[in-house]
GROMACS .gro file of C-alpha atoms in nm:
model
  412
    1UNK     CA    1  -1.990  -2.904  -0.545
    2UNK     CA    2  -1.873  -2.616  -0.387
    3UNK     CA    3  -1.704  -2.566  -0.022
    4UNK     CA    4  -1.907  -2.417   0.246
    5UNK     CA    5  -1.645  -2.242   0.362
    6UNK     CA    6  -1.310  -2.082   0.127
    7UNK     CA    7  -0.973  -2.098   0.386
    8UNK     CA    8  -0.793  -1.804   0.232
    9UNK     CA    9  -0.407  -1.788   0.344
   10UNK     CA   10  -0.246  -1.442   0.347
   11UNK     CA   11   0.138  -1.372   0.344
   12UNK     CA   12   0.326  -1.074   0.292
   13UNK     CA   13   0.211  -0.811   0.510
   14UNK     CA   14   0.383  -0.704   0.860
   15UNK     CA   15   0.054  -0.669   1.025
   16UNK     CA   16  -0.306  -0.548   1.008
   17UNK     CA   17  -0.358  -0.188   0.963
   18UNK     CA   18  -0.013  -0.029   1.018
   19UNK     CA   19   0.110   0.229   0.729
   20UNK     CA   20   0.151   0.023   0.416
   21UNK     CA   21  -0.066  -0.087   0.120
   22UNK     CA   22  -0.062  -0.470   0.223
   23UNK     CA   23  -0.165  -0.385   0.572
   24UNK     CA   24  -0.444  -0.171   0.457
   25UNK     CA   25  -0.591  -0.410   0.243
   26UNK     CA   26  -0.557  -0.696   0.480
   27UNK     CA   27  -0.735  -0.438   0.753
   28UNK     CA   28  -1.011  -0.350   0.506
   29UNK     CA   29  -1.032  -0.711   0.328
   30UNK     CA   30  -1.071  -0.878   0.678
   31UNK     CA   31  -1.310  -0.590   0.858
   32UNK     CA   32  -1.516  -0.639   0.518
   33UNK     CA   33  -1.556  -0.999   0.506
   34UNK     CA   34  -1.577  -1.053   0.849
   35UNK     CA   35  -1.916  -1.190   0.898
   36UNK     CA   36  -1.880  -1.413   0.561
   37UNK     CA   37  -1.963  -1.727   0.627
   38UNK     CA   38  -1.833  -1.820   0.320
   39UNK     CA   39  -1.479  -1.723   0.374
   40UNK     CA   40  -1.227  -1.793   0.675
   41UNK     CA   41  -0.892  -1.565   0.681
   42UNK     CA   42  -0.537  -1.647   0.836
   43UNK     CA   43  -0.319  -1.389   0.812
   44UNK     CA   44   0.059  -1.423   0.906
   45UNK     CA   45   0.185  -1.139   1.089
   46UNK     CA   46   0.513  -0.980   1.249
   47UNK     CA   47   0.539  -1.079   1.651
   48UNK     CA   48   0.852  -0.819   1.657
   49UNK     CA   49   1.006  -0.574   1.468
   50UNK     CA   50   0.975  -0.299   1.272
   51UNK     CA   51   0.571  -0.307   1.168
   52UNK     CA   52   0.442  -0.572   1.433
   53UNK     CA   53   0.140  -0.586   1.577
   54UNK     CA   54   0.091  -0.603   1.972
   55UNK     CA   55  -0.293  -0.749   1.994
   56UNK     CA   56  -0.324  -0.665   2.368
   57UNK     CA   57  -0.279  -0.331   2.264
   58UNK     CA   58  -0.521  -0.340   1.968
   59UNK     CA   59  -0.910  -0.259   1.991
   60UNK     CA   60  -1.064  -0.595   1.857
   61UNK     CA   61  -0.814  -0.859   1.947
   62UNK     CA   62  -0.846  -1.155   2.129
   63UNK     CA   63  -0.556  -1.323   2.216
   64UNK     CA   64  -0.576  -1.721   2.148
   65UNK     CA   65  -0.203  -1.827   2.228
   66UNK     CA   66   0.136  -1.699   2.267
   67UNK     CA   67   0.189  -1.667   1.909
   68UNK     CA   68  -0.191  -1.664   1.771
   69UNK     CA   69  -0.517  -1.414   1.805
   70UNK     CA   70  -0.834  -1.331   1.612
   71UNK     CA   71  -0.837  -1.016   1.470
   72UNK     CA   72  -1.172  -0.939   1.212
   73UNK     CA   73  -1.272  -1.283   1.259
   74UNK     CA   74  -0.934  -1.387   1.107
   75UNK     CA   75  -0.702  -1.617   1.260
   76UNK     CA   76  -0.364  -1.447   1.261
   77UNK     CA   77  -0.023  -1.623   1.305
   78UNK     CA   78   0.240  -1.447   1.476
   79UNK     CA   79   0.592  -1.536   1.298
   80UNK     CA   80   0.891  -1.432   1.534
   81UNK     CA   81   1.207  -1.283   1.362
   82UNK     CA   82   1.536  -1.248   1.428
   83UNK     CA   83   1.632  -0.894   1.406
   84UNK     CA   84   1.978  -0.931   1.344
   85UNK     CA   85   1.901  -1.040   0.965
   86UNK     CA   86   1.862  -0.665   0.879
   87UNK     CA   87   1.734  -0.635   0.547
   88UNK     CA   88   1.693  -1.010   0.475
   89UNK     CA   89   1.439  -1.019   0.755
   90UNK     CA   90   1.171  -0.995   0.470
   91UNK     CA   91   1.256  -1.272   0.332
   92UNK     CA   92   1.286  -1.457   0.615
   93UNK     CA   93   0.962  -1.363   0.700
   94UNK     CA   94   0.794  -1.443   0.401
   95UNK     CA   95   0.920  -1.803   0.412
   96UNK     CA   96   0.883  -1.847   0.784
   97UNK     CA   97   0.489  -1.737   0.739
   98UNK     CA   98   0.493  -1.977   0.425
   99UNK     CA   99   0.630  -2.279   0.634
  100UNK     CA  100   0.365  -2.177   0.882
  101UNK     CA  101   0.057  -2.152   0.676
  102UNK     CA  102   0.162  -2.509   0.551
  103UNK     CA  103   0.196  -2.703   0.876
  104UNK     CA  104  -0.145  -2.530   0.943
  105UNK     CA  105  -0.304  -2.653   0.660
  106UNK     CA  106  -0.166  -2.963   0.719
  107UNK     CA  107  -0.236  -3.003   1.098
  108UNK     CA  108  -0.590  -2.928   1.004
  109UNK     CA  109  -0.677  -3.090   0.737
  110UNK     CA  110  -0.765  -2.762   0.527
  111UNK     CA  111  -0.934  -2.864   0.222
  112UNK     CA  112  -0.851  -2.665  -0.119
  113UNK     CA  113  -0.687  -2.370   0.071
  114UNK     CA  114  -0.601  -2.038  -0.102
  115UNK     CA  115  -0.237  -1.940  -0.043
  116UNK     CA  116  -0.200  -1.536  -0.132
  117UNK     CA  117   0.124  -1.412  -0.120
  118UNK     CA  118   0.207  -1.050  -0.120
  119UNK     CA  119   0.489  -0.906  -0.332
  120UNK     CA  120   0.797  -1.112  -0.515
  121UNK     CA  121   1.040  -1.142  -0.246
  122UNK     CA  122   1.104  -1.498  -0.195
  123UNK     CA  123   1.141  -1.664  -0.555
  124UNK     CA  124   1.434  -1.877  -0.502
  125UNK     CA  125   1.227  -2.104  -0.252
  126UNK     CA  126   0.868  -2.074  -0.411
  127UNK     CA  127   0.894  -2.332  -0.620
  128UNK     CA  128   0.910  -2.594  -0.317
  129UNK     CA  129   0.618  -2.398  -0.149
  130UNK     CA  130   0.455  -2.435  -0.511
  131UNK     CA  131   0.500  -2.833  -0.503
  132UNK     CA  132   0.443  -2.855  -0.152
  133UNK     CA  133   0.103  -2.651  -0.148
  134UNK     CA  134  -0.054  -2.838  -0.436
  135UNK     CA  135   0.033  -3.153  -0.282
  136UNK     CA  136  -0.144  -3.033   0.012
  137UNK     CA  137  -0.467  -2.971  -0.271
  138UNK     CA  138  -0.430  -2.594  -0.242
  139UNK     CA  139  -0.314  -2.311  -0.476
  140UNK     CA  140  -0.089  -2.008  -0.494
  141UNK     CA  141  -0.200  -1.664  -0.615
  142UNK     CA  142  -0.002  -1.373  -0.589
  143UNK     CA  143   0.038  -0.998  -0.607
  144UNK     CA  144   0.335  -0.915  -0.787
  145UNK     CA  145   0.377  -0.553  -0.627
  146UNK     CA  146   0.513  -0.286  -0.865
  147UNK     CA  147   0.863  -0.251  -0.983
  148UNK     CA  148   1.070  -0.377  -0.664
  149UNK     CA  149   1.375  -0.422  -0.864
  150UNK     CA  150   1.347  -0.038  -0.908
  151UNK     CA  151   1.393   0.106  -0.596
  152UNK     CA  152   1.646   0.334  -0.548
  153UNK     CA  153   1.740   0.171  -0.174
  154UNK     CA  154   1.877  -0.116  -0.328
  155UNK     CA  155   2.218  -0.165  -0.496
  156UNK     CA  156   2.273  -0.354  -0.835
  157UNK     CA  157   2.288  -0.688  -0.696
  158UNK     CA  158   1.989  -0.671  -0.490
  159UNK     CA  159   1.792  -0.560  -0.794
  160UNK     CA  160   1.890  -0.852  -1.015
  161UNK     CA  161   1.752  -1.060  -0.693
  162UNK     CA  162   1.437  -0.899  -0.707
  163UNK     CA  163   1.425  -0.913  -1.113
  164UNK     CA  164   1.495  -1.261  -1.098
  165UNK     CA  165   1.266  -1.337  -0.709
  166UNK     CA  166   0.987  -1.167  -0.958
  167UNK     CA  167   0.999  -1.396  -1.216
  168UNK     CA  168   0.983  -1.682  -1.040
  169UNK     CA  169   0.694  -1.573  -0.858
  170UNK     CA  170   0.504  -1.489  -1.158
  171UNK     CA  171   0.644  -1.853  -1.277
  172UNK     CA  172   0.511  -2.026  -0.984
  173UNK     CA  173   0.158  -1.844  -0.894
  174UNK     CA  174  -0.169  -2.037  -1.029
  175UNK     CA  175  -0.314  -1.696  -1.068
  176UNK     CA  176  -0.167  -1.302  -1.038
  177UNK     CA  177  -0.391  -1.036  -0.911
  178UNK     CA  178  -0.258  -0.720  -0.994
  179UNK     CA  179  -0.357  -0.402  -0.823
  180UNK     CA  180  -0.286  -0.191  -1.127
  181UNK     CA  181  -0.357  -0.263  -1.556
  182UNK     CA  182  -0.004  -0.093  -1.613
  183UNK     CA  183   0.147  -0.381  -1.362
  184UNK     CA  184  -0.052  -0.651  -1.542
  185UNK     CA  185   0.065  -0.513  -1.900
  186UNK     CA  186   0.418  -0.555  -1.768
  187UNK     CA  187   0.371  -0.910  -1.633
  188UNK     CA  188   0.253  -1.016  -1.967
  189UNK     CA  189   0.488  -0.832  -2.186
  190UNK     CA  190   0.745  -0.956  -1.972
  191UNK     CA  191   0.683  -1.347  -1.873
  192UNK     CA  192   0.447  -1.456  -2.114
  193UNK     CA  193   0.592  -1.801  -2.237
  194UNK     CA  194   0.818  -1.824  -1.919
  195UNK     CA  195   0.605  -1.977  -1.674
  196UNK     CA  196   0.554  -2.376  -1.595
  197UNK     CA  197   0.601  -2.579  -1.945
  198UNK     CA  198   0.612  -2.248  -2.117
  199UNK     CA  199   0.268  -2.131  -2.039
  200UNK     CA  200   0.150  -1.805  -2.004
  201UNK     CA  201   0.095  -1.639  -1.660
  202UNK     CA  202  -0.247  -1.643  -1.548
  203UNK     CA  203  -0.351  -1.276  -1.414
  204UNK     CA  204  -0.629  -1.058  -1.347
  205UNK     CA  205  -0.664  -0.718  -1.235
  206UNK     CA  206  -0.802  -0.593  -0.896
  207UNK     CA  207  -0.704  -0.229  -0.769
  208UNK     CA  208  -0.701  -0.130  -0.395
  209UNK     CA  209  -0.939   0.054  -0.256
  210UNK     CA  210  -1.056   0.342  -0.026
  211UNK     CA  211  -1.278   0.472   0.215
  212UNK     CA  212  -1.556   0.720   0.015
  213UNK     CA  213  -1.703   0.855   0.364
  214UNK     CA  214  -1.625   1.194   0.550
  215UNK     CA  215  -1.415   1.149   0.864
  216UNK     CA  216  -1.638   1.139   1.164
  217UNK     CA  217  -1.442   1.454   1.337
  218UNK     CA  218  -1.606   1.787   1.254
  219UNK     CA  219  -1.369   2.086   1.198
  220UNK     CA  220  -1.382   2.173   1.536
  221UNK     CA  221  -1.313   1.876   1.724
  222UNK     CA  222  -1.047   1.942   1.990
  223UNK     CA  223  -0.843   1.649   1.893
  224UNK     CA  224  -0.783   1.787   1.524
  225UNK     CA  225  -0.766   2.139   1.704
  226UNK     CA  226  -0.482   2.027   1.923
  227UNK     CA  227  -0.322   1.862   1.627
  228UNK     CA  228  -0.311   2.185   1.459
  229UNK     CA  229  -0.193   2.381   1.701
  230UNK     CA  230   0.082   2.134   1.797
  231UNK     CA  231   0.238   2.143   1.429
  232UNK     CA  232   0.155   2.492   1.362
  233UNK     CA  233  -0.114   2.451   1.093
  234UNK     CA  234  -0.468   2.594   1.002
  235UNK     CA  235  -0.747   2.407   0.798
  236UNK     CA  236  -0.708   2.510   0.396
  237UNK     CA  237  -0.373   2.652   0.474
  238UNK     CA  238  -0.136   2.375   0.399
  239UNK     CA  239  -0.032   2.103   0.140
  240UNK     CA  240   0.029   1.772   0.237
  241UNK     CA  241   0.174   1.465   0.155
  242UNK     CA  242   0.147   1.128   0.322
  243UNK     CA  243   0.349   0.831   0.295
  244UNK     CA  244   0.703   0.612   0.356
  245UNK     CA  245   1.016   0.849   0.360
  246UNK     CA  246   1.182   0.662   0.064
  247UNK     CA  247   1.365   0.790  -0.234
  248UNK     CA  248   1.136   0.671  -0.508
  249UNK     CA  249   0.871   0.873  -0.331
  250UNK     CA  250   1.039   1.135  -0.418
  251UNK     CA  251   1.023   1.369  -0.133
  252UNK     CA  252   1.328   1.527  -0.200
  253UNK     CA  253   1.182   1.638  -0.596
  254UNK     CA  254   0.846   1.789  -0.378
  255UNK     CA  255   1.068   1.981  -0.100
  256UNK     CA  256   1.295   2.158  -0.323
  257UNK     CA  257   1.010   2.290  -0.549
  258UNK     CA  258   0.794   2.359  -0.272
  259UNK     CA  259   1.129   2.584  -0.127
  260UNK     CA  260   1.128   2.736  -0.519
  261UNK     CA  261   0.747   2.830  -0.507
  262UNK     CA  262   0.631   3.119  -0.387
  263UNK     CA  263   0.340   2.977  -0.176
  264UNK     CA  264   0.240   3.179   0.140
  265UNK     CA  265   0.087   2.786   0.268
  266UNK     CA  266   0.242   2.565   0.447
  267UNK     CA  267   0.413   2.207   0.321
  268UNK     CA  268   0.302   1.965   0.613
  269UNK     CA  269   0.464   1.571   0.561
  270UNK     CA  270   0.307   1.280   0.748
  271UNK     CA  271   0.589   1.011   0.682
  272UNK     CA  272   0.834   0.733   0.846
  273UNK     CA  273   1.164   0.844   1.018
  274UNK     CA  274   1.488   0.828   0.767
  275UNK     CA  275   1.757   1.004   0.888
  276UNK     CA  276   1.977   0.932   0.604
  277UNK     CA  277   1.760   1.075   0.343
  278UNK     CA  278   1.648   1.346   0.604
  279UNK     CA  279   2.034   1.429   0.607
  280UNK     CA  280   2.073   1.397   0.246
  281UNK     CA  281   1.767   1.661   0.160
  282UNK     CA  282   1.894   1.888   0.439
  283UNK     CA  283   2.253   1.896   0.317
  284UNK     CA  284   2.130   1.995  -0.045
  285UNK     CA  285   1.858   2.237  -0.011
  286UNK     CA  286   1.938   2.318   0.327
  287UNK     CA  287   1.488   2.272   0.398
  288UNK     CA  288   1.531   2.381   0.766
  289UNK     CA  289   1.549   2.721   0.699
  290UNK     CA  290   1.221   2.730   0.540
  291UNK     CA  291   0.935   2.749   0.817
  292UNK     CA  292   0.676   2.686   0.528
  293UNK     CA  293   0.842   2.255   0.529
  294UNK     CA  294   0.742   2.078   0.828
  295UNK     CA  295   0.775   1.698   0.935
  296UNK     CA  296   0.485   1.641   1.157
  297UNK     CA  297   0.570   1.271   1.231
  298UNK     CA  298   0.306   1.004   1.195
  299UNK     CA  299  -0.110   0.983   1.231
  300UNK     CA  300  -0.189   0.666   1.320
  301UNK     CA  301  -0.579   0.748   1.437
  302UNK     CA  302  -0.770   0.658   1.090
  303UNK     CA  303  -1.044   0.897   1.143
  304UNK     CA  304  -0.772   1.237   1.263
  305UNK     CA  305  -0.601   1.120   0.921
  306UNK     CA  306  -0.891   1.145   0.671
  307UNK     CA  307  -0.960   1.488   0.858
  308UNK     CA  308  -0.637   1.626   0.765
  309UNK     CA  309  -0.685   1.511   0.395
  310UNK     CA  310  -1.011   1.656   0.381
  311UNK     CA  311  -0.885   2.011   0.523
  312UNK     CA  312  -0.582   2.017   0.306
  313UNK     CA  313  -0.588   2.271   0.053
  314UNK     CA  314  -0.406   2.024  -0.174
  315UNK     CA  315  -0.209   1.702  -0.228
  316UNK     CA  316   0.112   1.634  -0.335
  317UNK     CA  317   0.218   1.282  -0.471
  318UNK     CA  318   0.571   1.152  -0.603
  319UNK     CA  319   0.554   0.784  -0.581
  320UNK     CA  320   0.663   0.634  -0.869
  321UNK     CA  321   0.754   0.252  -0.861
  322UNK     CA  322   0.448   0.033  -0.733
  323UNK     CA  323   0.084   0.004  -0.887
  324UNK     CA  324  -0.225   0.130  -0.720
  325UNK     CA  325  -0.106   0.379  -0.410
  326UNK     CA  326  -0.314   0.344  -0.155
  327UNK     CA  327  -0.198   0.722  -0.010
  328UNK     CA  328  -0.337   0.838  -0.361
  329UNK     CA  329  -0.654   0.672  -0.315
  330UNK     CA  330  -0.716   0.791   0.019
  331UNK     CA  331  -0.598   1.170  -0.112
  332UNK     CA  332  -0.858   1.161  -0.415
  333UNK     CA  333  -1.119   1.019  -0.197
  334UNK     CA  334  -1.061   1.306   0.058
  335UNK     CA  335  -0.886   1.598  -0.086
  336UNK     CA  336  -0.996   1.809  -0.385
  337UNK     CA  337  -0.654   1.946  -0.523
  338UNK     CA  338  -0.436   1.650  -0.611
  339UNK     CA  339  -0.087   1.724  -0.787
  340UNK     CA  340   0.051   1.385  -0.884
  341UNK     CA  341   0.396   1.298  -1.050
  342UNK     CA  342   0.328   1.234  -1.433
  343UNK     CA  343   0.379   0.824  -1.455
  344UNK     CA  344   0.112   0.583  -1.560
  345UNK     CA  345   0.052   0.417  -1.231
  346UNK     CA  346  -0.094   0.812  -1.106
  347UNK     CA  347  -0.278   0.921  -1.399
  348UNK     CA  348  -0.466   0.554  -1.433
  349UNK     CA  349  -0.627   0.580  -1.139
  350UNK     CA  350  -0.666   0.969  -1.069
  351UNK     CA  351  -0.771   1.043  -1.522
  352UNK     CA  352  -0.885   1.384  -1.525
  353UNK     CA  353  -0.963   1.445  -1.138
  354UNK     CA  354  -0.633   1.548  -1.060
  355UNK     CA  355  -0.302   1.806  -1.206
  356UNK     CA  356   0.017   1.654  -1.297
  357UNK     CA  357   0.391   1.750  -1.249
  358UNK     CA  358   0.725   1.597  -1.327
  359UNK     CA  359   1.020   1.616  -1.176
  360UNK     CA  360   1.230   1.878  -1.437
  361UNK     CA  361   1.327   2.163  -1.202
  362UNK     CA  362   1.062   2.432  -1.136
  363UNK     CA  363   0.784   2.213  -1.303
  364UNK     CA  364   0.612   2.141  -0.965
  365UNK     CA  365   0.688   2.499  -0.813
  366UNK     CA  366   0.557   2.676  -1.137
  367UNK     CA  367   0.238   2.434  -1.044
  368UNK     CA  368   0.200   2.506  -0.745
  369UNK     CA  369   0.233   2.901  -0.781
  370UNK     CA  370  -0.080   2.842  -1.040
  371UNK     CA  371  -0.290   2.659  -0.814
  372UNK     CA  372  -0.240   2.893  -0.485
  373UNK     CA  373  -0.424   3.120  -0.635
  374UNK     CA  374  -0.712   2.895  -0.798
  375UNK     CA  375  -1.060   2.994  -0.822
  376UNK     CA  376  -1.295   2.762  -0.552
  377UNK     CA  377  -1.505   2.679  -0.824
  378UNK     CA  378  -1.243   2.541  -1.018
  379UNK     CA  379  -1.108   2.318  -0.744
  380UNK     CA  380  -1.451   2.195  -0.701
  381UNK     CA  381  -1.465   2.045  -1.030
  382UNK     CA  382  -1.126   1.878  -0.978
  383UNK     CA  383  -1.274   1.740  -0.635
  384UNK     CA  384  -1.599   1.620  -0.761
  385UNK     CA  385  -1.412   1.442  -1.075
  386UNK     CA  386  -1.192   1.254  -0.841
  387UNK     CA  387  -1.453   1.180  -0.586
  388UNK     CA  388  -1.634   0.989  -0.833
  389UNK     CA  389  -1.339   0.795  -0.951
  390UNK     CA  390  -1.305   0.638  -0.574
  391UNK     CA  391  -1.663   0.586  -0.541
  392UNK     CA  392  -1.663   0.402  -0.883
  393UNK     CA  393  -1.420   0.223  -0.897
  394UNK     CA  394  -1.169   0.218  -0.614
  395UNK     CA  395  -1.417   0.188  -0.313
  396UNK     CA  396  -1.361  -0.131  -0.057
  397UNK     CA  397  -1.667  -0.241  -0.047
  398UNK     CA  398  -1.653  -0.269  -0.459
  399UNK     CA  399  -1.278  -0.413  -0.414
  400UNK     CA  400  -1.364  -0.636  -0.174
  401UNK     CA  401  -1.642  -0.825  -0.359
  402UNK     CA  402  -1.397  -0.859  -0.651
  403UNK     CA  403  -1.189  -1.044  -0.437
  404UNK     CA  404  -1.461  -1.219  -0.294
  405UNK     CA  405  -1.541  -1.361  -0.671
  406UNK     CA  406  -1.204  -1.474  -0.729
  407UNK     CA  407  -1.192  -1.663  -0.372
  408UNK     CA  408  -1.525  -1.851  -0.455
  409UNK     CA  409  -1.432  -1.894  -0.813
  410UNK     CA  410  -1.460  -2.328  -0.858
  411UNK     CA  411  -1.304  -2.255  -1.198
  412UNK     CA  412  -0.964  -2.147  -1.061
   0.00000   0.00000   0.00000
């Protein structure tokens, strides 16, 4: 007999709604399911440090205790992290969150819970928690993310850790939910026959989602005009990129190539702060001498960011590690002209609704010069194709409905 309520514990995101794919995903999942009486979410959140969420400053959050609050009808459990741990914080956080979820399940006698772990950070510990959660009558689902072991910021020993961790996380999961067909294929190519008792990993594909609506802000909204004035930008007068400022997102290549281009438009970069990478790019290319290159900070206002995307002449996307990238989906849903790094993750999502570039010197600069004088009708056709892809395959309602199906699937 089916359960009245399926409890789902979400582990691996810093909070709900901040920059980051998992944070966006959890925010949307809980938003779309907040009135779903068949599903109850429990979300592990950072109580302090980078990416943490302050419920006292979050509209719609109801504080329950000093370590618990409710948001989107989800029970949010705050996990305190010793910041002295540095890069190891993420591993500590996931283990502490998993421990807190197990304690909550046991204390509240929750039947048949699903613990959904996002990313493969805690492989050395997962066997213990796999047994513990199964003993409590639950299951572990995994989102394996992208190729964390390929990220440039990690040293070789750390990359080896990530690869080993990924193997164990896939092995000790009851279902791997891959956000990219490319990732799902990679999981089977790498780990078939390497699961518990030699079994193949059980997988399914569910992408990330994006909004298909337009921003609530008008072109003459004062908030938008003030932002443009402060940043020295104007509608359709800029190319845009949004994302974390890390090497594998190829800001270095995009800045180098934009500087080589003859475009009269600006290049607006909405990103987090990374002094080390910034200094490296400045030392190599002296981008500060090019007034078109504009680091404009971060924008956490969803409606404003959506409008900034809509009004961009073009969007540049250089992500090459990971699955379905949220910033790409948002761009395809909002911006008509999208110029993407030609890797499988990106072409799988955009198909013929975008134009592609590679990292060879001069390649992107040449493409920018070409599209800078593109006819409006040509751009409109690309935009229609991109928007249609999002509406059909990546809209949040569709994605959340797919998650509801796997949460409530009695055959799991």
